[in-house]
Coordinates of C-alpha atoms in Angstrom, one line a residue:
X1 CA 0.0 0.0 0.0
X2 CA 2.9 2.4 0.8
X3 CA 4.4 1.8 -2.6
X4 CA 1.0 2.1 -4.4
X5 CA 0.5 5.6 -2.8
X6 CA 4.1 6.6 -3.7
X7 CA 3.5 5.5 -7.3
X8 CA 0.3 7.5 -7.3
X9 CA 2.1 10.6 -5.9
X10 CA 4.7 10.3 -8.6
X11 CA 2.0 10.0 -11.3
X12 CA 0.1 12.9 -10.0
X13 CA 3.2 15.2 -9.9
X14 CA 4.1 14.1 -13.4
X15 CA 0.6 14.8 -14.7
X16 CA 0.7 18.3 -13.1
X17 CA 4.1 19.0 -14.7
X18 CA 2.7 17.9 -18.1
X19 CA -0.8 19.3 -18.1
X20 CA -1.2 21.7 -15.2
X21 CA -4.7 22.7 -14.3
X22 CA -6.8 21.8 -17.4
X23 CA -9.7 24.1 -18.2
X24 CA -12.3 21.3 -18.4
X25 CA -15.4 21.0 -16.3
X26 CA -14.8 17.4 -15.1
X27 CA -11.4 18.3 -13.6
X28 CA -11.9 17.6 -9.9
X29 CA -10.7 21.1 -8.8
X30 CA -13.4 22.6 -11.0
X31 CA -16.1 20.4 -9.4
X32 CA -14.8 21.3 -5.9
X33 CA -14.9 25.0 -6.6
X34 CA -18.4 24.7 -7.8
X35 CA -19.4 22.7 -4.7
X36 CA -17.7 25.2 -2.4
X37 CA -19.5 28.2 -4.0
X38 CA -22.9 26.4 -3.7
X39 CA -22.4 25.3 -0.1
X40 CA -20.9 28.7 0.9
X41 CA -24.0 30.5 -0.3
X42 CA -26.3 28.0 1.4
X43 CA -24.6 28.1 4.8
X44 CA -23.9 31.9 4.8
X45 CA -27.5 32.8 4.3
X46 CA -29.0 30.0 6.4
X47 CA -27.6 31.6 9.5
X48 CA -28.6 34.9 11.1
X49 CA -26.4 37.9 10.4
X50 CA -25.0 38.0 13.9
X51 CA -21.3 37.5 14.4
X52 CA -21.7 34.3 16.4
X53 CA -24.2 32.8 14.0
X54 CA -22.1 33.5 11.0
X55 CA -19.0 32.0 12.7
X56 CA -21.0 28.8 13.5
X57 CA -22.2 28.7 9.9
X58 CA -18.6 28.8 8.8
X59 CA -17.7 25.9 11.1
X60 CA -20.6 23.9 9.7
X61 CA -19.5 24.6 6.2
X62 CA -16.0 23.3 6.9
X63 CA -17.4 20.1 8.4
X64 CA -19.7 19.6 5.4
X65 CA -16.8 20.1 3.0
X66 CA -14.7 17.6 4.9
X67 CA -17.5 15.0 5.0
X68 CA -18.5 15.4 1.4
X69 CA -15.1 15.7 -0.3
X70 CA -13.0 13.6 2.1
X71 CA -15.7 10.9 2.4
X72 CA -16.5 10.6 -1.3
X73 CA -12.8 10.6 -2.5
X74 CA -11.9 8.0 0.2
X75 CA -14.9 5.7 -0.8
X76 CA -14.1 5.9 -4.5
X77 CA -10.4 5.2 -3.8
X78 CA -11.3 2.1 -1.8
X79 CA -13.6 0.9 -4.6
X80 CA -10.9 1.4 -7.2
X81 CA -8.3 -0.5 -5.2
X82 CA -10.7 -3.3 -4.5
X83 CA -11.3 -3.7 -8.3
X84 CA -7.7 -3.5 -9.3
X85 CA -4.4 -2.2 -8.0
X86 CA -3.6 -0.4 -11.2
X87 CA -7.0 1.3 -11.3
X88 CA -6.5 2.4 -7.7
X89 CA -3.0 3.9 -8.5
X90 CA -4.4 5.7 -11.5
X91 CA -7.4 7.1 -9.5
X92 CA -5.2 8.1 -6.6
X93 CA -2.7 9.7 -9.0
X94 CA -5.6 11.8 -10.4
X95 CA -6.4 12.9 -6.9
X96 CA -2.8 13.9 -6.3
X97 CA -2.8 15.7 -9.7
X98 CA -5.9 17.6 -8.6
X99 CA -4.4 18.5 -5.3
X100 CA -1.2 20.1 -6.7
X101 CA -0.8 23.2 -8.9
X102 CA 2.8 23.8 -9.7
X103 CA 2.7 24.1 -13.5
X104 CA -0.4 26.4 -13.2
X105 CA 1.4 28.8 -10.9
X106 CA 4.4 28.8 -13.1
X107 CA 2.4 29.5 -16.3
X108 CA 0.5 32.3 -14.5
X109 CA 3.8 33.9 -13.4
X110 CA 5.2 33.6 -16.9
X111 CA 2.2 35.4 -18.3
X112 CA 2.7 38.3 -15.9
X113 CA 6.4 38.3 -16.8
X114 CA 5.6 38.7 -20.5
X115 CA 3.3 41.6 -19.7
X116 CA 5.9 43.3 -17.6
X117 CA 8.6 42.9 -20.2
X118 CA 6.2 44.2 -22.8
X119 CA 5.6 47.2 -20.6
X120 CA 1.8 46.4 -20.7
X121 CA 0.8 47.5 -17.2
X122 CA -2.9 46.9 -17.7
X123 CA -2.4 43.4 -18.8
X124 CA 0.1 42.7 -16.0
X125 CA -2.5 44.0 -13.5
X126 CA -5.2 41.8 -14.9
X127 CA -3.1 38.7 -14.9
X128 CA -2.1 39.3 -11.3
X129 CA -5.7 39.9 -10.2
X130 CA -6.5 36.4 -11.6
X131 CA -4.1 34.7 -9.1
X132 CA -4.0 37.1 -6.2
X133 CA -6.6 38.2 -3.7
X134 CA -5.4 41.8 -3.7
X135 CA -6.8 44.8 -5.7
X136 CA -4.5 45.5 -8.6
X137 CA -6.1 48.6 -10.3
X138 CA -3.8 51.1 -8.6
X139 CA -0.6 49.1 -8.7
X140 CA 2.4 50.4 -10.6
X141 CA 4.8 48.0 -12.4
X142 CA 6.9 47.6 -9.2
X143 CA 3.8 46.8 -7.3
X144 CA 2.8 44.1 -9.9
X145 CA 6.2 42.5 -9.8
X146 CA 6.4 42.4 -6.0
X147 CA 2.8 41.2 -5.8
X148 CA 3.6 38.4 -8.2
X149 CA 6.7 37.3 -6.2
X150 CA 4.7 37.3 -3.0
X151 CA 1.8 35.3 -4.6
X152 CA 4.2 32.7 -6.1
X153 CA 6.1 32.5 -2.8
X154 CA 2.9 32.0 -0.7
X155 CA 1.4 29.6 -3.2
X156 CA 4.6 27.5 -3.2
X157 CA 3.5 26.2 0.2
X158 CA -0.3 26.5 -0.2
X159 CA -0.7 24.9 -3.6
X160 CA 2.4 22.9 -4.1
X161 CA 4.4 21.7 -1.0
X162 CA 1.4 21.5 1.3
X163 CA -0.8 19.2 -0.8
X164 CA 2.3 17.1 -1.8
X165 CA 3.2 16.8 1.9
X166 CA -0.2 15.6 2.9
X167 CA -0.5 13.3 -0.2
X168 CA 2.8 11.7 1.0
X169 CA 1.3 11.1 4.5
X170 CA -2.4 10.4 3.9
X171 CA -2.4 9.5 0.2
X172 CA -4.2 11.1 -2.6
X173 CA -7.5 11.5 -0.8
X174 CA -5.8 13.3 2.1
X175 CA -3.9 15.6 -0.2
X176 CA -7.0 16.4 -2.3
X177 CA -9.0 17.2 0.9
X178 CA -6.2 19.5 2.1
X179 CA -6.2 21.3 -1.3
X180 CA -10.0 21.6 -1.1
X181 CA -9.7 23.3 2.3
X182 CA -7.2 25.6 0.9
X183 CA -9.6 26.5 -1.9
X184 CA -12.3 27.0 0.7
X185 CA -10.0 29.4 2.6
X186 CA -9.2 31.4 -0.5
X187 CA -12.9 31.6 -1.3
X188 CA -14.3 32.7 2.1
X189 CA -11.3 33.1 4.4
X190 CA -11.7 36.1 6.7
X191 CA -9.6 38.5 4.7
X192 CA -12.5 40.9 4.1
X193 CA -15.3 42.4 6.2
X194 CA -18.0 40.4 4.6
X195 CA -16.4 37.1 5.6
X196 CA -14.8 38.3 8.9
X197 CA -16.7 35.7 11.0
X198 CA -18.1 33.3 8.4
X199 CA -14.7 32.5 7.0
X200 CA -12.8 32.3 10.3
X201 CA -13.0 28.5 10.7
X202 CA -11.8 27.9 7.1
X203 CA -8.9 30.2 7.6
X204 CA -7.8 28.7 10.9
X205 CA -8.0 25.1 9.5
X206 CA -6.0 26.1 6.4
X207 CA -3.3 27.8 8.6
X208 CA -3.0 24.6 10.7
X209 CA -2.6 22.4 7.7
X210 CA 0.0 24.6 6.0
X211 CA 2.0 25.2 9.2
X212 CA 4.6 22.5 8.8
X213 CA 4.7 22.5 4.9
X214 CA 5.3 26.2 4.8
X215 CA 8.4 25.9 7.0
X216 CA 9.6 22.9 5.0
X217 CA 9.1 24.8 1.8
X218 CA 11.0 27.8 3.2
X219 CA 14.0 25.4 4.0
X220 CA 13.9 23.9 0.5
X221 CA 13.8 27.4 -1.1
X222 CA 16.7 28.5 1.1
X223 CA 18.7 25.5 -0.2
X224 CA 17.8 26.3 -3.8
X225 CA 18.9 29.9 -3.4
X226 CA 22.5 28.5 -3.1
X227 CA 22.1 26.5 -6.3
X228 CA 20.7 29.5 -8.2
X229 CA 23.5 31.8 -7.1
X230 CA 21.3 34.0 -5.1
X231 CA 22.2 35.5 -1.7
X232 CA 21.9 32.7 0.8
X233 CA 23.3 34.9 3.5
X234 CA 20.5 37.5 3.1
X235 CA 17.9 34.8 2.6
X236 CA 18.7 33.3 6.0
X237 CA 19.1 36.7 7.7
X238 CA 15.8 38.0 6.4
X239 CA 14.0 34.7 7.1
X240 CA 15.1 34.8 10.7
X241 CA 14.1 38.5 11.1
X242 CA 10.8 38.6 9.1
X243 CA 9.4 35.1 8.9
X244 CA 6.4 36.2 11.1
X245 CA 5.8 39.5 9.3
X246 CA 2.4 38.6 7.9
X247 CA -1.2 38.5 9.1
X248 CA -1.0 34.7 8.3
X249 CA 1.3 32.5 10.4
X250 CA 2.6 30.9 7.2
X251 CA 2.8 33.4 4.3
X252 CA 6.0 35.2 5.4
X253 CA 7.9 32.0 5.8
X254 CA 8.5 31.6 2.1
X255 CA 8.1 35.3 1.3
X256 CA 11.0 36.2 3.6
X257 CA 13.3 33.7 2.0
X258 CA 12.5 35.0 -1.5
X259 CA 12.9 38.6 -0.3
X260 CA 16.3 38.0 1.2
X261 CA 17.6 35.8 -1.6
X262 CA 16.8 38.5 -4.2
X263 CA 17.6 41.4 -1.8
X264 CA 14.1 42.9 -2.1
X265 CA 11.5 44.5 0.1
X266 CA 8.2 42.7 -0.1
X267 CA 5.1 42.9 2.1
X268 CA 3.6 46.2 3.2
X269 CA -0.1 47.3 3.1
X270 CA -2.4 46.0 0.3
X271 CA -6.0 46.6 -0.6
X272 CA -8.5 43.8 -1.0
X273 CA -12.1 44.5 -2.2
X274 CA -11.6 48.2 -1.3
X275 CA -10.4 47.4 2.2
X276 CA -7.0 48.3 3.4
X277 CA -5.1 45.4 5.0
X278 CA -2.1 46.5 7.1
X279 CA 1.0 44.3 6.8
X280 CA 4.6 44.8 7.9
X281 CA 7.4 44.9 5.3
X282 CA 9.7 41.9 4.6
X283 CA 13.3 42.1 3.4
X284 CA 16.2 44.5 3.2
X285 CA 15.4 46.5 0.0
X286 CA 18.9 46.5 -1.4
X287 CA 17.5 46.6 -4.9
X288 CA 14.3 47.1 -7.0
X289 CA 12.4 44.1 -8.1
X290 CA 12.6 43.1 -11.8
X291 CA 10.9 40.5 -13.9
X292 CA 13.9 38.2 -13.5
X293 CA 13.0 38.0 -9.8
X294 CA 9.7 36.4 -10.7
X295 CA 11.6 33.7 -12.6
X296 CA 13.8 33.0 -9.7
X297 CA 10.8 32.6 -7.4
X298 CA 9.1 30.1 -9.7
X299 CA 12.4 28.2 -9.9
X300 CA 12.5 28.0 -6.1
X301 CA 8.8 26.9 -6.1
X302 CA 9.5 24.0 -8.5
X303 CA 12.6 22.9 -6.6
X304 CA 10.7 22.9 -3.3
X305 CA 8.0 20.8 -4.9
X306 CA 10.4 18.3 -6.4
X307 CA 12.3 18.0 -3.1
X308 CA 9.0 17.3 -1.3
X309 CA 8.3 14.4 -3.7
X310 CA 11.8 13.1 -3.3
X311 CA 11.6 13.3 0.5
X312 CA 8.3 11.4 0.4
X313 CA 9.9 8.7 -1.7
X314 CA 12.9 8.3 0.6
X315 CA 10.7 8.1 3.7
X316 CA 8.2 5.7 2.2
X317 CA 10.9 3.4 0.9
X318 CA 12.7 3.3 4.2
X319 CA 9.4 2.5 6.0
X320 CA 8.6 -0.2 3.4
X321 CA 12.0 -2.0 3.5
X322 CA 12.9 -1.6 7.2

């Protein structure tokens, strides 16, 4: 069973590297997003508008998502393995593929990079708005570049290392459920006034699930900064100083490594849905950000993802043979 899940993880990672997030309605992530939007509307408006009632509605939504997505994927996985081991590996591989989004993040970053290099600020803003929760209409080119670096750095743990980490521990069904809860957080997480209480449970659950992977991802990025010829000394110094400089307990872990490695200043206040969100700065600001820094960030993301798969393989093989 350990080797079956390892084969499924390798298959899922390979499928993500080849195909990314396909824009087809039957792709599991698409189905999950549709389910979350439907359930969120139902639960939000089924509870009174008081703060306590909205918070309870958010808790019930998280429970419903765990039961539906976790239960259904686990049942289907058991059925597939009971029919045939190969069918089980393929289905679990699809779950792992659906849990991870490495190629998709890289392609989005490359799209923004092309807009930046073409000096097309409007297009760069639009592309960033598609992958980030911040308002982009008032950003200058520096703001877009930094916003892209911050987004890729945070998503390196949220959408790459974290689901891979949990796939390695609990198999494809576990990794897929973790990614589903991350999508739930990004949909209703309490980052705006409208979801201040309704999204609190989803945000807390996501923070807990990403806690270890975010720190693992930061260490892998720190290691890769040496291979890429970036400033390891600054990466380590800024990481130690600024790794908690974020409203989230996890986002600044990877952002601080990237800021230090490329000698930038990231963080600072942003606007989301017209609401100002206060954030401390991260980094030493020795130089201005360029489109090349987006490339380095995506390279660190891909290295961290590959190292997570490698670590999972080593651990599982040791457990299997010892």
